[in-house]
Amino acid sequence: MSFKKHLNYDELLVLFKYISLGYSQKKIVQLTNKNRSTIYRLIINNSKIEQGAAQKVLLSKKYQNCSHLLKCKKDGLNCCPNNCPSFEKWVCPKLKSFPYICNFCDQRYVCKKDKRIFNPEEAYILRKERISDAKKYPQITNDKLSEFNDWISPMIKNGLSVESIYASLKEMFPASSRTIRNWINRGYLDAKRIDLRNAVKRIYSPTYEYKRVSKNPLLKVGRTYSSFLEYMKTHNNEEVTQFDTVHGKKSDKKSILTIHHPVTKFQFGLLLENFTATEVLLKISKVREKIGDDYYFKFFRIMLCDNGPEFDKMNELEIDKETGEVFGKVFYTRPYQSGDKGSCERNHELFRYVIAKGKSLDDLTQDDLNFIFSNINSYPRKSLNYQCPVDMINKLMGKEFASKLGILKVPFKNLTFKKKIK
């Protein structure tokens, strides 16, 4: 039996797949090499209760959902008081045995009782949150914290960075430099955030809301980021394209699908009228019409997508519907790991030079996006030996490729990231 209790992201997805296939608990224990109690706690602690239709109606009459109801009726009691001391909420017998969830129950969509639902991606995120919360508080005594504070705070206030102090006097640190920065951000030391080097440049967000979870985690099995890394050992990096979305205000109806080629740094954007997986597929099909099949099959060969629900149908792009031929491969990044597609995120920074975060995207048109990305792709990059992404992609794909997408070369003297969108 494995001594490593925690299941990683890939293992969580595989566990969910085994449950969906109806494997017994004994078989899953053997396949995952985890003990029963670990699997039980994982499911119970990370599942959520969805209130059934009956409960929404009977909140004021909870006795009608009592497990003793039939027995009481047989005893002649036809009217239960709301404050009955014997009340015990009815629980479906299926939830008392493995797999303890309703995800794959045949009666799920007709049952009106409360349901326990398990999502492996949510389980992964919840566990990360719990680990993060545990690290919020210094894991040392108050005396040692005070002693460390008296030693490091004066140096920080004198302009020394936490990293430079850590590099020179690592043996004096009770935790990593990153953790010390977190202590400062949370006010555990006399040194304040304003005393830190580059404090203004480094964005600090004490909370992060995890909301974007796939509606179909099973499609991620065999398509995770670790699977991508393994697949790329035998494939060319020039075949990879990265997919992500850019958002404006929360109230916006429109959003932007970005498609990025990391080797050439080329990126273009497609305006989404609604934020759905179907809309994403529709926009990509229109790209195919614009560029033609030769360009399409060459460019969309290996696709690395963000983990959001808008990419839940990307697996359909692996097969050409017209011929039935398998021509591509789709993979997904880990939840909330922007570094898995860091090159794409860098281009998003350039986009934000034009439209800052929090600004509405609803007044944008596709022509506006083409203008913005024409400037972005005409901007020379140090990583490309000061060549432009638009030139690099045309060398790789063909001289008309970018123009077919509406991306044109902008002369250097005419480049702008501040042009207002009309």
Short mmCIF file of C-alpha atoms in Angstrom, two decimals:
data_model
loop_
_atom_site.label_atom_id
_atom_site.label_comp_id
_atom_site.label_asym_id
_atom_site.label_seq_id
_atom_site.Cartn_x
_atom_site.Cartn_y
_atom_site.Cartn_z
CA MET A 1 0.00 0.00 0.00
CA SER A 2 1.28 3.46 -0.89
CA PHE A 3 2.53 5.70 1.90
CA LYS A 4 1.71 8.74 -0.25
CA LYS A 5 -1.85 9.50 0.80
CA HIS A 6 -2.63 12.51 -1.38
CA LEU A 7 -3.69 11.84 -4.96
CA ASN A 8 -2.30 14.24 -7.55
CA TYR A 9 -4.42 15.81 -10.29
CA ASP A 10 -3.99 12.94 -12.75
CA GLU A 11 -4.73 10.34 -10.07
CA LEU A 12 -7.93 12.15 -9.07
CA LEU A 13 -9.17 12.07 -12.66
CA VAL A 14 -8.32 8.38 -13.00
CA LEU A 15 -10.13 7.61 -9.72
CA PHE A 16 -13.20 9.42 -11.06
CA LYS A 17 -12.99 7.42 -14.29
CA TYR A 18 -12.85 4.12 -12.36
CA ILE A 19 -15.95 5.15 -10.40
CA SER A 20 -17.76 6.09 -13.62
CA LEU A 21 -17.00 2.63 -15.01
CA GLY A 22 -18.65 1.04 -11.99
CA TYR A 23 -15.52 -0.56 -10.54
CA SER A 24 -15.84 -1.94 -7.02
CA GLN A 25 -14.05 -0.31 -4.13
CA LYS A 26 -11.77 -3.34 -3.79
CA LYS A 27 -10.71 -3.13 -7.43
CA ILE A 28 -10.09 0.64 -7.24
CA VAL A 29 -7.99 0.16 -4.11
CA GLN A 30 -5.85 -2.33 -6.02
CA LEU A 31 -5.55 -0.15 -9.13
CA THR A 32 -4.76 3.11 -7.31
CA ASN A 33 -2.66 1.54 -4.54
CA LYS A 34 -4.50 3.69 -1.98
CA ASN A 35 -6.26 2.38 1.10
CA ARG A 36 -10.03 2.48 1.57
CA SER A 37 -10.01 5.18 4.24
CA THR A 38 -8.00 7.55 2.01
CA ILE A 39 -10.48 7.18 -0.85
CA TYR A 40 -13.45 7.51 1.51
CA ARG A 41 -12.16 10.73 3.12
CA LEU A 42 -11.23 12.15 -0.28
CA ILE A 43 -14.76 11.68 -1.62
CA ILE A 44 -16.66 12.71 1.52
CA ASN A 45 -14.51 15.76 2.36
CA ASN A 46 -14.46 17.13 -1.19
CA SER A 47 -17.98 16.45 -2.44
CA LYS A 48 -20.83 18.93 -2.23
CA ILE A 49 -24.52 18.56 -1.48
CA GLU A 50 -26.94 19.71 -4.17
CA GLN A 51 -30.31 20.51 -2.68
CA GLY A 52 -33.08 18.45 -4.19
CA ALA A 53 -36.35 19.88 -5.53
CA ALA A 54 -38.31 18.35 -2.64
CA GLN A 55 -36.12 20.05 -0.04
CA LYS A 56 -36.67 23.47 -1.58
CA VAL A 57 -40.42 23.03 -1.10
CA LEU A 58 -40.36 21.30 2.27
CA LEU A 59 -37.91 23.46 4.19
CA SER A 60 -40.68 24.55 6.55
CA LYS A 61 -41.90 20.96 6.92
CA LYS A 62 -38.70 19.08 7.54
CA TYR A 63 -40.54 16.19 9.20
CA GLN A 64 -41.73 15.17 5.74
CA ASN A 65 -38.12 14.27 4.99
CA CYS A 66 -37.67 12.23 8.17
CA SER A 67 -36.35 8.66 7.99
CA HIS A 68 -38.96 7.61 10.60
CA LEU A 69 -41.93 8.93 8.60
CA LEU A 70 -43.30 5.57 7.42
CA LYS A 71 -42.89 4.00 10.85
CA CYS A 72 -44.74 6.88 12.50
CA LYS A 73 -47.60 6.61 10.00
CA LYS A 74 -47.91 2.89 10.74
CA ASP A 75 -48.12 3.78 14.43
CA GLY A 76 -51.07 6.06 13.64
CA LEU A 77 -49.22 9.38 13.91
CA ASN A 78 -50.42 11.45 10.93
CA CYS A 79 -49.16 14.87 12.00
CA CYS A 80 -45.51 15.27 13.11
CA PRO A 81 -44.49 18.38 15.04
CA ASN A 82 -41.70 20.49 13.52
CA ASN A 83 -39.68 20.22 16.73
CA CYS A 84 -39.92 16.44 16.99
CA PRO A 85 -36.91 15.22 19.03
CA SER A 86 -36.79 11.98 17.05
CA PHE A 87 -36.31 13.73 13.70
CA GLU A 88 -33.58 12.11 11.60
CA LYS A 89 -33.00 13.30 8.07
CA TRP A 90 -33.56 10.64 5.44
CA VAL A 91 -30.40 9.62 3.57
CA CYS A 92 -30.44 7.55 0.39
CA PRO A 93 -29.14 4.03 1.14
CA LYS A 94 -26.87 4.25 -1.91
CA LEU A 95 -24.92 7.05 -0.22
CA LYS A 96 -24.06 4.80 2.70
CA SER A 97 -21.94 2.51 0.52
CA PHE A 98 -19.23 3.01 -2.10
CA PRO A 99 -18.91 5.26 -4.08
CA TYR A 100 -20.96 7.48 -1.68
CA ILE A 101 -21.95 9.89 -4.49
CA CYS A 102 -24.83 10.41 -6.92
CA ASN A 103 -22.84 11.37 -10.04
CA PHE A 104 -23.52 8.14 -11.92
CA CYS A 105 -26.80 7.07 -10.33
CA ASP A 106 -29.49 6.10 -12.86
CA GLN A 107 -32.07 8.09 -10.88
CA ARG A 108 -29.98 11.26 -10.49
CA TYR A 109 -32.07 13.47 -12.80
CA VAL A 110 -35.46 12.33 -11.51
CA CYS A 111 -34.64 12.00 -7.81
CA LYS A 112 -35.96 14.92 -5.74
CA LYS A 113 -33.81 14.27 -2.68
CA ASP A 114 -30.51 15.93 -1.77
CA LYS A 115 -27.59 14.65 -3.85
CA ARG A 116 -23.90 14.33 -3.07
CA ILE A 117 -21.82 15.32 -6.11
CA PHE A 118 -18.06 14.81 -6.49
CA ASN A 119 -15.89 16.68 -9.01
CA PRO A 120 -12.18 15.72 -9.11
CA GLU A 121 -11.15 19.19 -10.28
CA GLU A 122 -12.98 20.84 -7.38
CA ALA A 123 -11.35 18.30 -5.04
CA TYR A 124 -7.93 19.28 -6.36
CA ILE A 125 -8.67 22.99 -5.92
CA LEU A 126 -10.16 22.58 -2.43
CA ARG A 127 -7.10 20.67 -1.29
CA LYS A 128 -4.82 23.42 -2.64
CA GLU A 129 -6.88 25.95 -0.70
CA ARG A 130 -6.57 23.95 2.52
CA ILE A 131 -2.81 23.63 2.09
CA SER A 132 -2.58 27.35 1.36
CA ASP A 133 -4.65 28.20 4.44
CA ALA A 134 -2.40 26.03 6.60
CA LYS A 135 0.61 28.04 5.41
CA LYS A 136 -0.95 31.40 6.23
CA TYR A 137 0.22 31.27 9.83
CA PRO A 138 3.89 31.01 10.85
CA GLN A 139 4.73 27.47 11.91
CA ILE A 140 7.11 28.63 14.63
CA THR A 141 6.72 29.79 18.22
CA ASN A 142 5.93 33.41 19.02
CA ASP A 143 9.35 33.86 20.63
CA LYS A 144 11.18 32.67 17.53
CA LEU A 145 8.95 34.78 15.31
CA SER A 146 9.69 37.85 17.41
CA GLU A 147 13.41 37.12 17.31
CA PHE A 148 13.36 36.67 13.54
CA ASN A 149 11.30 39.86 13.13
CA ASP A 150 13.83 41.91 15.13
CA TRP A 151 16.60 40.55 12.92
CA ILE A 152 15.14 40.85 9.40
CA SER A 153 12.76 43.83 9.53
CA PRO A 154 15.52 46.50 9.91
CA MET A 155 17.36 45.08 6.88
CA ILE A 156 14.23 45.14 4.76
CA LYS A 157 13.46 48.71 5.81
CA ASN A 158 17.00 49.63 4.75
CA GLY A 159 16.20 48.53 1.21
CA LEU A 160 17.48 44.96 1.11
CA SER A 161 15.26 42.48 -0.68
CA VAL A 162 14.03 39.33 1.02
CA GLU A 163 15.62 37.22 -1.72
CA SER A 164 19.07 38.81 -1.33
CA ILE A 165 19.00 38.28 2.44
CA TYR A 166 17.86 34.71 1.95
CA ALA A 167 20.65 34.01 -0.56
CA SER A 168 23.33 35.31 1.82
CA LEU A 169 21.96 34.09 5.18
CA LYS A 170 19.75 31.14 4.34
CA GLU A 171 20.55 29.37 7.62
CA MET A 172 18.87 32.20 9.56
CA PHE A 173 15.50 31.72 7.84
CA PRO A 174 12.79 29.56 9.44
CA ALA A 175 10.98 29.35 6.07
CA SER A 176 11.47 30.10 2.36
CA SER A 177 11.79 33.65 1.02
CA ARG A 178 8.35 33.33 -0.58
CA THR A 179 6.81 32.42 2.78
CA ILE A 180 8.54 35.39 4.45
CA ARG A 181 7.01 37.68 1.83
CA ASN A 182 3.61 36.22 2.67
CA TRP A 183 4.22 36.89 6.37
CA ILE A 184 4.99 40.52 5.52
CA ASN A 185 1.88 40.82 3.36
CA ARG A 186 -0.24 39.51 6.24
CA GLY A 187 1.35 41.81 8.84
CA TYR A 188 3.25 39.27 10.95
CA LEU A 189 6.48 41.31 10.75
CA ASP A 190 7.30 44.96 11.46
CA ALA A 191 8.44 45.37 7.86
CA LYS A 192 5.48 46.27 5.66
CA ARG A 193 4.69 45.58 2.04
CA ILE A 194 5.69 49.12 1.07
CA ASP A 195 9.19 48.38 2.41
CA LEU A 196 9.69 45.54 -0.07
CA ARG A 197 11.71 46.01 -3.22
CA ASN A 198 9.42 46.15 -6.30
CA ALA A 199 6.38 46.04 -4.02
CA VAL A 200 4.38 48.19 -6.41
CA LYS A 201 5.22 45.94 -9.39
CA ARG A 202 4.30 42.71 -7.61
CA ILE A 203 0.58 42.23 -7.40
CA TYR A 204 -0.61 40.78 -4.11
CA SER A 205 -4.01 39.14 -3.95
CA PRO A 206 -4.86 37.72 -0.49
CA THR A 207 -7.81 35.77 -1.85
CA TYR A 208 -8.58 34.03 -5.12
CA GLU A 209 -11.98 32.70 -6.05
CA TYR A 210 -11.93 29.38 -7.86
CA LYS A 211 -14.99 29.30 -10.04
CA ARG A 212 -14.01 27.93 -13.44
CA VAL A 213 -14.32 24.16 -13.24
CA SER A 214 -14.94 21.80 -16.15
CA LYS A 215 -18.43 20.32 -16.38
CA ASN A 216 -17.03 17.06 -17.73
CA PRO A 217 -13.83 16.05 -15.90
CA LEU A 218 -13.79 12.62 -17.55
CA LEU A 219 -12.69 14.09 -20.88
CA LYS A 220 -9.45 15.25 -19.19
CA VAL A 221 -8.31 11.66 -18.54
CA GLY A 222 -5.32 11.04 -20.81
CA ARG A 223 -5.30 14.72 -21.77
CA THR A 224 -3.72 16.27 -18.67
CA TYR A 225 -0.62 18.44 -18.63
CA SER A 226 1.59 15.54 -17.56
CA SER A 227 0.23 13.59 -20.56
CA PHE A 228 1.12 16.59 -22.74
CA LEU A 229 4.71 16.65 -21.47
CA GLU A 230 5.06 12.93 -22.12
CA TYR A 231 3.56 13.28 -25.60
CA MET A 232 5.91 16.13 -26.51
CA LYS A 233 8.99 13.95 -25.92
CA THR A 234 8.35 12.48 -29.36
CA HIS A 235 6.82 15.48 -31.16
CA ASN A 236 7.88 18.84 -32.55
CA ASN A 237 7.29 21.98 -30.46
CA GLU A 238 6.38 23.87 -33.64
CA GLU A 239 3.14 21.90 -33.78
CA VAL A 240 1.78 23.24 -30.46
CA THR A 241 -0.91 25.92 -30.20
CA GLN A 242 -2.21 27.27 -26.88
CA PHE A 243 -5.82 28.31 -26.21
CA ASP A 244 -7.10 30.70 -23.56
CA THR A 245 -9.79 33.32 -23.00
CA VAL A 246 -9.66 36.99 -22.01
CA HIS A 247 -12.47 38.65 -20.06
CA GLY A 248 -13.54 42.20 -19.32
CA LYS A 249 -16.20 43.15 -16.80
CA LYS A 250 -18.18 40.43 -15.05
CA SER A 251 -21.34 41.80 -16.64
CA ASP A 252 -19.93 41.54 -20.19
CA LYS A 253 -21.60 39.24 -22.68
CA LYS A 254 -18.56 39.15 -24.95
CA SER A 255 -15.17 37.60 -24.30
CA ILE A 256 -12.11 36.81 -26.40
CA LEU A 257 -10.71 33.45 -27.43
CA THR A 258 -6.95 33.72 -27.93
CA ILE A 259 -4.94 31.21 -29.97
CA HIS A 260 -1.20 31.36 -29.48
CA HIS A 261 1.78 29.73 -31.19
CA PRO A 262 4.54 29.70 -28.53
CA VAL A 263 7.50 29.02 -30.85
CA THR A 264 6.85 32.12 -32.99
CA LYS A 265 4.98 34.12 -30.26
CA PHE A 266 2.20 34.66 -32.80
CA GLN A 267 -1.27 35.14 -31.32
CA PHE A 268 -4.66 36.15 -32.65
CA GLY A 269 -8.02 36.71 -31.00
CA LEU A 270 -11.57 35.67 -31.84
CA LEU A 271 -14.55 37.53 -30.42
CA LEU A 272 -16.94 35.23 -28.55
CA GLU A 273 -20.54 36.42 -28.51
CA ASN A 274 -21.30 34.07 -25.60
CA PHE A 275 -19.04 32.16 -23.25
CA THR A 276 -19.82 28.55 -24.16
CA ALA A 277 -17.95 25.51 -25.45
CA THR A 278 -20.22 25.46 -28.50
CA GLU A 279 -19.30 29.06 -29.38
CA VAL A 280 -15.59 28.21 -29.15
CA LEU A 281 -16.00 25.35 -31.64
CA LEU A 282 -18.03 27.59 -33.94
CA LYS A 283 -15.30 30.25 -34.04
CA ILE A 284 -12.58 27.67 -34.72
CA SER A 285 -14.66 26.20 -37.57
CA LYS A 286 -14.85 29.69 -39.10
CA VAL A 287 -11.06 29.93 -38.86
CA ARG A 288 -10.86 26.71 -40.89
CA GLU A 289 -13.04 28.29 -43.57
CA LYS A 290 -10.78 31.35 -43.71
CA ILE A 291 -7.38 29.69 -43.87
CA GLY A 292 -8.27 26.47 -45.70
CA ASP A 293 -7.65 22.85 -44.79
CA ASP A 294 -3.92 22.81 -45.60
CA TYR A 295 -3.16 25.60 -43.14
CA TYR A 296 -5.75 24.34 -40.64
CA PHE A 297 -4.40 20.78 -40.31
CA LYS A 298 -0.85 22.09 -40.03
CA PHE A 299 -1.59 24.74 -37.39
CA PHE A 300 -4.10 22.88 -35.21
CA ARG A 301 -2.03 19.75 -34.67
CA ILE A 302 -1.32 19.72 -30.90
CA MET A 303 -3.67 21.90 -28.86
CA LEU A 304 -3.01 22.88 -25.24
CA CYS A 305 -6.12 24.42 -23.68
CA ASP A 306 -6.94 26.29 -20.54
CA ASN A 307 -8.86 24.26 -17.96
CA GLY A 308 -12.12 26.25 -18.12
CA PRO A 309 -15.54 24.89 -19.15
CA GLU A 310 -15.45 26.83 -22.43
CA PHE A 311 -13.02 24.19 -23.73
CA ASP A 312 -15.11 21.17 -22.73
CA LYS A 313 -15.76 20.26 -26.38
CA MET A 314 -12.24 20.71 -27.72
CA ASN A 315 -11.77 16.94 -27.93
CA GLU A 316 -14.12 17.04 -30.94
CA LEU A 317 -11.35 18.81 -32.87
CA GLU A 318 -9.14 15.74 -32.71
CA ILE A 319 -11.17 14.11 -35.47
CA ASP A 320 -12.06 15.60 -38.84
CA LYS A 321 -15.85 15.24 -39.04
CA GLU A 322 -15.75 15.24 -42.83
CA THR A 323 -13.35 12.28 -43.19
CA GLY A 324 -13.33 10.67 -39.74
CA GLU A 325 -9.53 10.96 -39.69
CA VAL A 326 -7.74 11.56 -36.39
CA PHE A 327 -5.39 14.45 -37.12
CA GLY A 328 -4.93 16.31 -33.83
CA LYS A 329 -4.42 15.91 -30.11
CA VAL A 330 -5.97 18.02 -27.33
CA PHE A 331 -4.49 18.49 -23.86
CA TYR A 332 -5.45 20.61 -20.84
CA THR A 333 -3.35 22.59 -18.39
CA ARG A 334 -3.59 22.04 -14.66
CA PRO A 335 -6.29 24.06 -12.85
CA TYR A 336 -5.08 27.62 -12.17
CA GLN A 337 -1.50 26.98 -13.30
CA SER A 338 -0.92 29.86 -15.72
CA GLY A 339 2.74 28.84 -16.04
CA ASP A 340 1.69 25.79 -18.05
CA LYS A 341 1.15 28.20 -20.96
CA GLY A 342 3.33 31.11 -19.86
CA SER A 343 4.09 32.32 -23.40
CA CYS A 344 0.38 32.83 -24.01
CA GLU A 345 0.00 34.79 -20.78
CA ARG A 346 2.88 37.08 -21.79
CA ASN A 347 1.02 38.05 -24.95
CA HIS A 348 -2.04 38.77 -22.83
CA GLU A 349 0.06 41.37 -21.00
CA LEU A 350 0.61 43.15 -24.31
CA PHE A 351 -3.14 43.01 -24.96
CA ARG A 352 -3.74 44.62 -21.57
CA TYR A 353 -1.59 47.57 -22.64
CA VAL A 354 -4.49 48.42 -24.94
CA ILE A 355 -7.46 47.30 -22.84
CA ALA A 356 -6.79 47.15 -19.11
CA LYS A 357 -8.29 44.52 -16.83
CA GLY A 358 -11.78 45.40 -15.70
CA LYS A 359 -12.60 47.34 -18.87
CA SER A 360 -15.62 46.24 -20.88
CA LEU A 361 -15.18 44.20 -24.05
CA ASP A 362 -18.78 44.50 -25.19
CA ASP A 363 -18.09 47.40 -27.58
CA LEU A 364 -15.34 45.47 -29.43
CA THR A 365 -15.68 44.13 -32.96
CA GLN A 366 -13.58 41.49 -34.69
CA ASP A 367 -11.95 44.27 -36.74
CA ASP A 368 -10.87 45.94 -33.49
CA LEU A 369 -9.28 42.69 -32.34
CA ASN A 370 -7.49 42.24 -35.66
CA PHE A 371 -6.06 45.75 -35.33
CA ILE A 372 -4.86 45.14 -31.76
CA PHE A 373 -3.25 41.79 -32.54
CA SER A 374 -1.69 43.16 -35.75
CA ASN A 375 0.21 45.61 -33.54
CA ILE A 376 1.07 42.94 -30.97
CA ASN A 377 2.37 40.56 -33.65
CA SER A 378 4.38 43.34 -35.32
CA TYR A 379 6.21 44.13 -32.08
CA PRO A 380 9.85 42.83 -32.21
CA ARG A 381 10.73 40.34 -29.44
CA LYS A 382 14.09 39.80 -27.80
CA SER A 383 13.30 36.08 -27.55
CA LEU A 384 12.98 36.03 -31.36
CA ASN A 385 16.27 37.89 -31.88
CA TYR A 386 14.18 41.06 -32.34
CA GLN A 387 12.10 39.64 -35.14
CA CYS A 388 8.32 40.00 -35.29
CA PRO A 389 5.88 37.15 -34.58
CA VAL A 390 3.97 37.91 -37.80
CA ASP A 391 7.13 37.39 -39.86
CA MET A 392 8.06 34.24 -37.96
CA ILE A 393 4.66 32.58 -38.41
CA ASN A 394 4.61 33.41 -42.13
CA LYS A 395 8.04 31.81 -42.53
CA LEU A 396 6.83 28.68 -40.77
CA MET A 397 3.29 28.35 -42.14
CA GLY A 398 3.33 30.28 -45.41
CA LYS A 399 3.47 33.93 -46.43
CA GLU A 400 -0.33 34.39 -46.56
CA PHE A 401 -1.17 32.65 -43.30
CA ALA A 402 -1.38 35.71 -41.02
CA SER A 403 -3.24 37.85 -43.55
CA LYS A 404 -5.91 35.15 -43.97
CA LEU A 405 -6.56 35.56 -40.23
CA GLY A 406 -6.81 39.34 -40.56
CA ILE A 407 -3.37 39.97 -39.00
CA LEU A 408 -1.22 42.43 -40.99
CA LYS A 409 2.36 43.65 -40.56
CA VAL A 410 2.42 47.13 -38.98
CA PRO A 411 5.54 49.27 -39.66
CA PHE A 412 7.57 49.78 -36.48
CA LYS A 413 7.13 53.58 -36.50
CA ASN A 414 3.34 53.10 -36.63
CA LEU A 415 3.09 50.61 -33.76
CA THR A 416 0.73 51.59 -30.96
CA PHE A 417 -0.66 49.96 -27.83
CA LYS A 418 -2.74 52.97 -26.80
CA LYS A 419 -5.06 53.48 -29.74
CA LYS A 420 -8.61 53.93 -28.50
CA ILE A 421 -11.20 51.51 -29.74
CA LYS A 422 -14.14 53.26 -31.39
#
